[in-house]
Amino acid sequence: MYLILLGPPGVGKGTQAQKLVERYGIPQISTGDILRGAVKEGTTLGRKAATFMDAGQLVPDDLMLDLVRDRLGGDDCSGGFILDGFPRTVPQAEGLEKVLTDLGKSINYVLSMKADPELLVKRLTARRVCPDCGRGYNLQTQPPKKEGICDVCGASLIQRSDDVEKTIRNRLKVYEDQTAPLEMFYRKKGLLHLIDGVGTIGEVFERMVADLDVLNSNGEL
Ligand code: AMP
């Protein structure tokens, strides 16, 4: 199963990817998480990426392709993966095809999650994350049991530096301008599946797996 999750910031790609990992036992590859890890560790990649990320801009394609080439070559990716947050531009999608061809693989399913942009602004301003275990919360719809504290590991929750309204609006615009054209890219290849991203986590998940479960059990993915 070589899957791509497309969708604007805040639509729930990360949350759904984690559930897909549990369901199908393939790794989630979140380029945003990898970049945030690099920024935290202060690596060369992290230093290059930080200014773009804080402005809500995309990190340059050549850096992203190097990162993804390394990651997809890992042993844990041999039976499949879920790409979450990559590709984000047409050149990234073209580069991904080359990387996968070299590895003897190809994408076989693309899920594009949809939601109204104003709902996404609301969701993202209310989003908090655990810096240690990565668990996500929403102050309105899914608050932690104890204010400011992760239910799972007890660490203090943080707000991502790019989850402030001005940067969120910029990220949404960047999505429309640079990433939304990927729908056409994958539609032409017959790989695109649209998913309504509005509803509970469980409802959205059921929409995602309805088709995937069948294809998977028929050995078609
Ligand atoms: P995310 O966690 O997916 O929202 O990503 C956070 C930020 O990381 C984005 O706003 C970009 O600055 C950067 N980023 C993540 N994935 C990519 C990508 N595929 N291409 C360029 N920049 C990316």
Short mmCIF file of C-alpha atoms and ligand atoms in Angstrom, two decimals:
data_model
loop_
_atom_site.label_atom_id
_atom_site.label_comp_id
_atom_site.label_asym_id
_atom_site.label_seq_id
_atom_site.Cartn_x
_atom_site.Cartn_y
_atom_site.Cartn_z
CA MET A 1 0.00 0.00 0.00
CA TYR A 2 1.72 3.14 -1.19
CA LEU A 3 -0.59 5.93 -0.11
CA ILE A 4 -0.58 9.72 -0.25
CA LEU A 5 -2.73 11.89 2.02
CA LEU A 6 -3.42 15.26 0.43
CA GLY A 7 -5.31 18.08 2.07
CA PRO A 8 -4.95 21.56 3.52
CA PRO A 9 -3.39 22.21 6.93
CA GLY A 10 -5.75 21.26 9.74
CA VAL A 11 -7.93 18.90 7.72
CA GLY A 12 -6.78 15.95 9.83
CA LYS A 13 -4.14 14.24 7.71
CA GLY A 14 -1.87 13.51 10.67
CA THR A 15 -4.69 12.18 12.86
CA GLN A 16 -6.04 9.94 10.13
CA ALA A 17 -2.57 8.78 9.12
CA GLN A 18 -1.98 7.53 12.67
CA LYS A 19 -5.18 5.51 12.47
CA LEU A 20 -4.19 4.10 9.08
CA VAL A 21 -0.86 3.03 10.60
CA GLU A 22 -2.75 1.01 13.24
CA ARG A 23 -5.10 -0.48 10.64
CA TYR A 24 -2.60 -1.50 7.98
CA GLY A 25 0.73 -1.69 9.82
CA ILE A 26 2.62 0.55 7.41
CA PRO A 27 4.62 3.61 8.51
CA GLN A 28 3.40 7.20 8.41
CA ILE A 29 5.90 9.54 6.83
CA SER A 30 5.10 13.08 7.89
CA THR A 31 7.54 15.52 6.33
CA GLY A 32 6.29 18.22 8.74
CA ASP A 33 7.21 16.01 11.74
CA ILE A 34 10.60 15.15 10.24
CA LEU A 35 11.33 18.85 9.64
CA ARG A 36 10.20 19.85 13.15
CA GLY A 37 12.52 17.15 14.54
CA ALA A 38 15.39 18.55 12.47
CA VAL A 39 14.67 22.10 13.69
CA LYS A 40 14.62 20.91 17.31
CA GLU A 41 17.93 19.09 16.88
CA GLY A 42 19.48 22.06 15.08
CA THR A 43 20.71 20.01 12.09
CA THR A 44 21.76 21.66 8.81
CA LEU A 45 18.40 20.73 7.30
CA GLY A 46 16.60 22.13 10.35
CA ARG A 47 18.45 25.43 10.15
CA LYS A 48 17.63 25.75 6.44
CA ALA A 49 13.97 24.82 6.93
CA ALA A 50 13.10 26.89 10.02
CA THR A 51 12.64 30.28 8.36
CA PHE A 52 10.31 28.87 5.70
CA MET A 53 8.27 26.97 8.26
CA ASP A 54 7.84 29.93 10.61
CA ALA A 55 6.57 32.04 7.71
CA GLY A 56 4.12 29.33 6.61
CA GLN A 57 6.04 28.93 3.34
CA LEU A 58 7.13 25.70 1.71
CA VAL A 59 10.64 24.39 2.22
CA PRO A 60 12.43 24.24 -1.20
CA ASP A 61 11.70 21.18 -3.34
CA ASP A 62 15.32 20.00 -3.61
CA LEU A 63 15.67 19.77 0.19
CA MET A 64 12.35 17.94 0.46
CA LEU A 65 13.25 15.44 -2.24
CA ASP A 66 16.59 14.63 -0.60
CA LEU A 67 14.80 14.05 2.70
CA VAL A 68 12.12 11.85 1.17
CA ARG A 69 14.58 9.83 -0.92
CA ASP A 70 16.49 8.92 2.24
CA ARG A 71 13.37 8.09 4.22
CA LEU A 72 11.64 5.97 1.56
CA GLY A 73 14.76 3.88 1.12
CA GLY A 74 14.39 2.71 4.75
CA ASP A 75 13.67 -0.99 5.41
CA ASP A 76 10.37 -0.20 7.14
CA CYS A 77 9.00 1.24 3.86
CA SER A 78 9.42 -1.92 1.83
CA GLY A 79 5.81 -3.08 2.33
CA GLY A 80 4.18 0.32 1.97
CA PHE A 81 3.85 3.75 3.56
CA ILE A 82 1.51 6.67 4.10
CA LEU A 83 2.88 9.98 2.91
CA ASP A 84 1.43 12.79 5.04
CA GLY A 85 2.31 16.29 3.88
CA PHE A 86 4.34 15.24 0.87
CA PRO A 87 4.26 15.92 -2.07
CA ARG A 88 3.14 19.55 -1.82
CA THR A 89 4.10 20.81 -5.29
CA VAL A 90 4.00 19.36 -8.79
CA PRO A 91 7.84 19.21 -8.98
CA GLN A 92 7.80 17.23 -5.70
CA ALA A 93 5.25 14.81 -7.17
CA GLU A 94 7.37 14.37 -10.29
CA GLY A 95 10.48 13.90 -8.16
CA LEU A 96 8.66 11.34 -6.03
CA GLU A 97 7.85 9.30 -9.14
CA LYS A 98 11.54 9.12 -10.01
CA VAL A 99 12.51 8.15 -6.45
CA LEU A 100 9.89 5.39 -6.41
CA THR A 101 10.78 4.12 -9.87
CA ASP A 102 14.37 3.70 -8.66
CA LEU A 103 13.02 1.70 -5.71
CA GLY A 104 10.76 -0.39 -7.96
CA LYS A 105 7.58 1.02 -6.41
CA SER A 106 4.71 3.31 -7.35
CA ILE A 107 1.92 5.19 -5.60
CA ASN A 108 -1.34 3.25 -5.81
CA TYR A 109 -3.88 5.41 -3.96
CA VAL A 110 -4.23 9.13 -3.19
CA LEU A 111 -6.75 10.40 -0.63
CA SER A 112 -7.54 14.11 -0.82
CA MET A 113 -9.28 15.39 2.29
CA LYS A 114 -11.57 18.41 1.99
CA ALA A 115 -12.99 20.97 4.43
CA ASP A 116 -14.09 24.60 4.45
CA PRO A 117 -11.07 26.93 5.01
CA GLU A 118 -12.78 28.90 7.82
CA LEU A 119 -13.35 25.66 9.73
CA LEU A 120 -9.66 24.89 9.29
CA VAL A 121 -8.64 28.28 10.72
CA LYS A 122 -10.82 27.53 13.77
CA ARG A 123 -9.39 24.03 14.17
CA LEU A 124 -5.78 25.14 13.87
CA THR A 125 -5.96 28.07 16.27
CA ALA A 126 -7.42 25.64 18.85
CA ARG A 127 -4.82 22.94 18.17
CA ARG A 128 -2.30 21.97 20.83
CA VAL A 129 0.28 19.20 20.59
CA CYS A 130 2.43 17.20 22.93
CA PRO A 131 6.10 17.90 22.11
CA ASP A 132 7.15 14.54 23.57
CA CYS A 133 4.73 11.90 22.27
CA GLY A 134 3.16 13.86 19.40
CA ARG A 135 -0.46 13.39 20.53
CA GLY A 136 -2.73 16.16 19.20
CA TYR A 137 -5.55 17.98 21.03
CA ASN A 138 -8.18 20.57 20.18
CA LEU A 139 -9.14 22.99 22.95
CA GLN A 140 -12.78 23.01 21.77
CA THR A 141 -13.51 19.51 20.57
CA GLN A 142 -10.85 17.29 22.12
CA PRO A 143 -9.30 19.00 25.17
CA PRO A 144 -6.83 17.21 27.46
CA LYS A 145 -8.27 15.90 30.73
CA LYS A 146 -6.02 18.26 32.70
CA GLU A 147 -5.54 21.73 31.20
CA GLY A 148 -2.23 22.09 29.36
CA ILE A 149 -1.06 18.54 30.14
CA CYS A 150 -0.78 15.54 27.79
CA ASP A 151 -3.17 12.70 28.79
CA VAL A 152 -0.72 10.11 27.47
CA CYS A 153 2.67 11.14 28.81
CA GLY A 154 2.10 14.07 31.20
CA ALA A 155 4.27 16.58 29.25
CA SER A 156 3.20 20.24 28.93
CA LEU A 157 1.30 20.85 25.70
CA ILE A 158 2.48 23.47 23.24
CA GLN A 159 1.01 25.48 20.39
CA ARG A 160 2.97 25.04 17.16
CA SER A 161 4.68 28.31 16.20
CA ASP A 162 2.95 28.20 12.80
CA ASP A 163 -0.53 27.67 14.32
CA VAL A 164 -1.19 31.40 14.73
CA GLU A 165 -3.90 32.97 12.60
CA LYS A 166 -1.74 35.05 10.25
CA THR A 167 0.55 32.11 9.46
CA ILE A 168 -2.40 29.71 9.19
CA ARG A 169 -4.02 31.92 6.53
CA ASN A 170 -0.73 32.02 4.67
CA ARG A 171 -0.41 28.22 4.82
CA LEU A 172 -3.94 27.85 3.45
CA LYS A 173 -3.14 30.19 0.57
CA VAL A 174 0.10 28.32 -0.15
CA TYR A 175 -1.96 25.11 -0.21
CA GLU A 176 -4.45 26.53 -2.74
CA ASP A 177 -1.72 27.95 -4.97
CA GLN A 178 0.90 25.22 -4.87
CA THR A 179 -0.57 21.97 -3.56
CA ALA A 180 -4.18 21.89 -4.81
CA PRO A 181 -2.95 21.44 -8.43
CA LEU A 182 -1.77 17.99 -7.35
CA GLU A 183 -5.39 16.84 -7.40
CA MET A 184 -5.40 17.20 -11.17
CA PHE A 185 -1.98 15.54 -11.36
CA TYR A 186 -3.27 12.44 -9.58
CA ARG A 187 -6.75 12.53 -11.11
CA LYS A 188 -5.19 12.18 -14.55
CA LYS A 189 -3.41 9.07 -13.31
CA GLY A 190 -6.68 7.63 -11.98
CA LEU A 191 -5.35 7.59 -8.41
CA LEU A 192 -7.38 10.39 -6.78
CA HIS A 193 -10.11 9.74 -4.18
CA LEU A 194 -11.89 12.69 -2.52
CA ILE A 195 -12.78 12.42 1.17
CA ASP A 196 -15.07 14.75 3.12
CA GLY A 197 -12.91 15.76 6.10
CA VAL A 198 -15.80 17.19 8.16
CA GLY A 199 -17.12 15.02 10.98
CA THR A 200 -15.73 13.12 13.92
CA ILE A 201 -12.35 11.42 13.63
CA GLY A 202 -14.14 8.06 13.48
CA GLU A 203 -16.59 9.17 10.78
CA VAL A 204 -13.85 10.50 8.54
CA PHE A 205 -11.79 7.34 9.11
CA GLU A 206 -14.70 5.12 8.05
CA ARG A 207 -14.98 7.11 4.79
CA MET A 208 -11.27 6.66 4.18
CA VAL A 209 -11.12 2.93 4.73
CA ALA A 210 -14.40 1.91 3.09
CA ASP A 211 -12.70 1.53 -0.25
CA LEU A 212 -9.17 0.82 0.98
CA ASP A 213 -10.27 -2.19 3.03
CA VAL A 214 -11.88 -3.82 0.00
CA LEU A 215 -8.92 -3.17 -2.30
CA ASN A 216 -6.52 -4.34 0.37
CA SER A 217 -8.33 -7.58 1.06
CA ASN A 218 -8.53 -8.27 -2.70
CA GLY A 219 -4.77 -7.78 -2.90
CA GLU A 220 -5.21 -4.85 -5.26
CA LEU A 221 -3.01 -2.40 -3.34
P1 AMP B 1 2.85 20.24 8.26
O1 AMP B 1 3.15 19.69 9.62
O2 AMP B 1 2.65 19.17 7.24
O3 AMP B 1 1.74 21.25 8.28
O4 AMP B 1 4.16 21.03 7.80
C1 AMP B 1 4.64 22.15 8.51
C2 AMP B 1 5.56 22.99 7.63
O5 AMP B 1 6.67 22.19 7.22
C3 AMP B 1 4.94 23.49 6.35
O6 AMP B 1 4.20 24.70 6.53
C4 AMP B 1 6.18 23.70 5.49
O7 AMP B 1 6.89 24.88 5.87
C5 AMP B 1 7.04 22.51 5.87
N1 AMP B 1 6.77 21.33 5.02
C6 AMP B 1 6.25 20.12 5.40
N2 AMP B 1 6.16 19.29 4.34
C7 AMP B 1 6.61 19.99 3.27
C8 AMP B 1 6.75 19.69 1.89
N3 AMP B 1 6.36 18.50 1.37
N4 AMP B 1 7.25 20.66 1.07
C9 AMP B 1 7.64 21.85 1.56
N5 AMP B 1 7.52 22.21 2.85
C10 AMP B 1 7.02 21.29 3.70
#
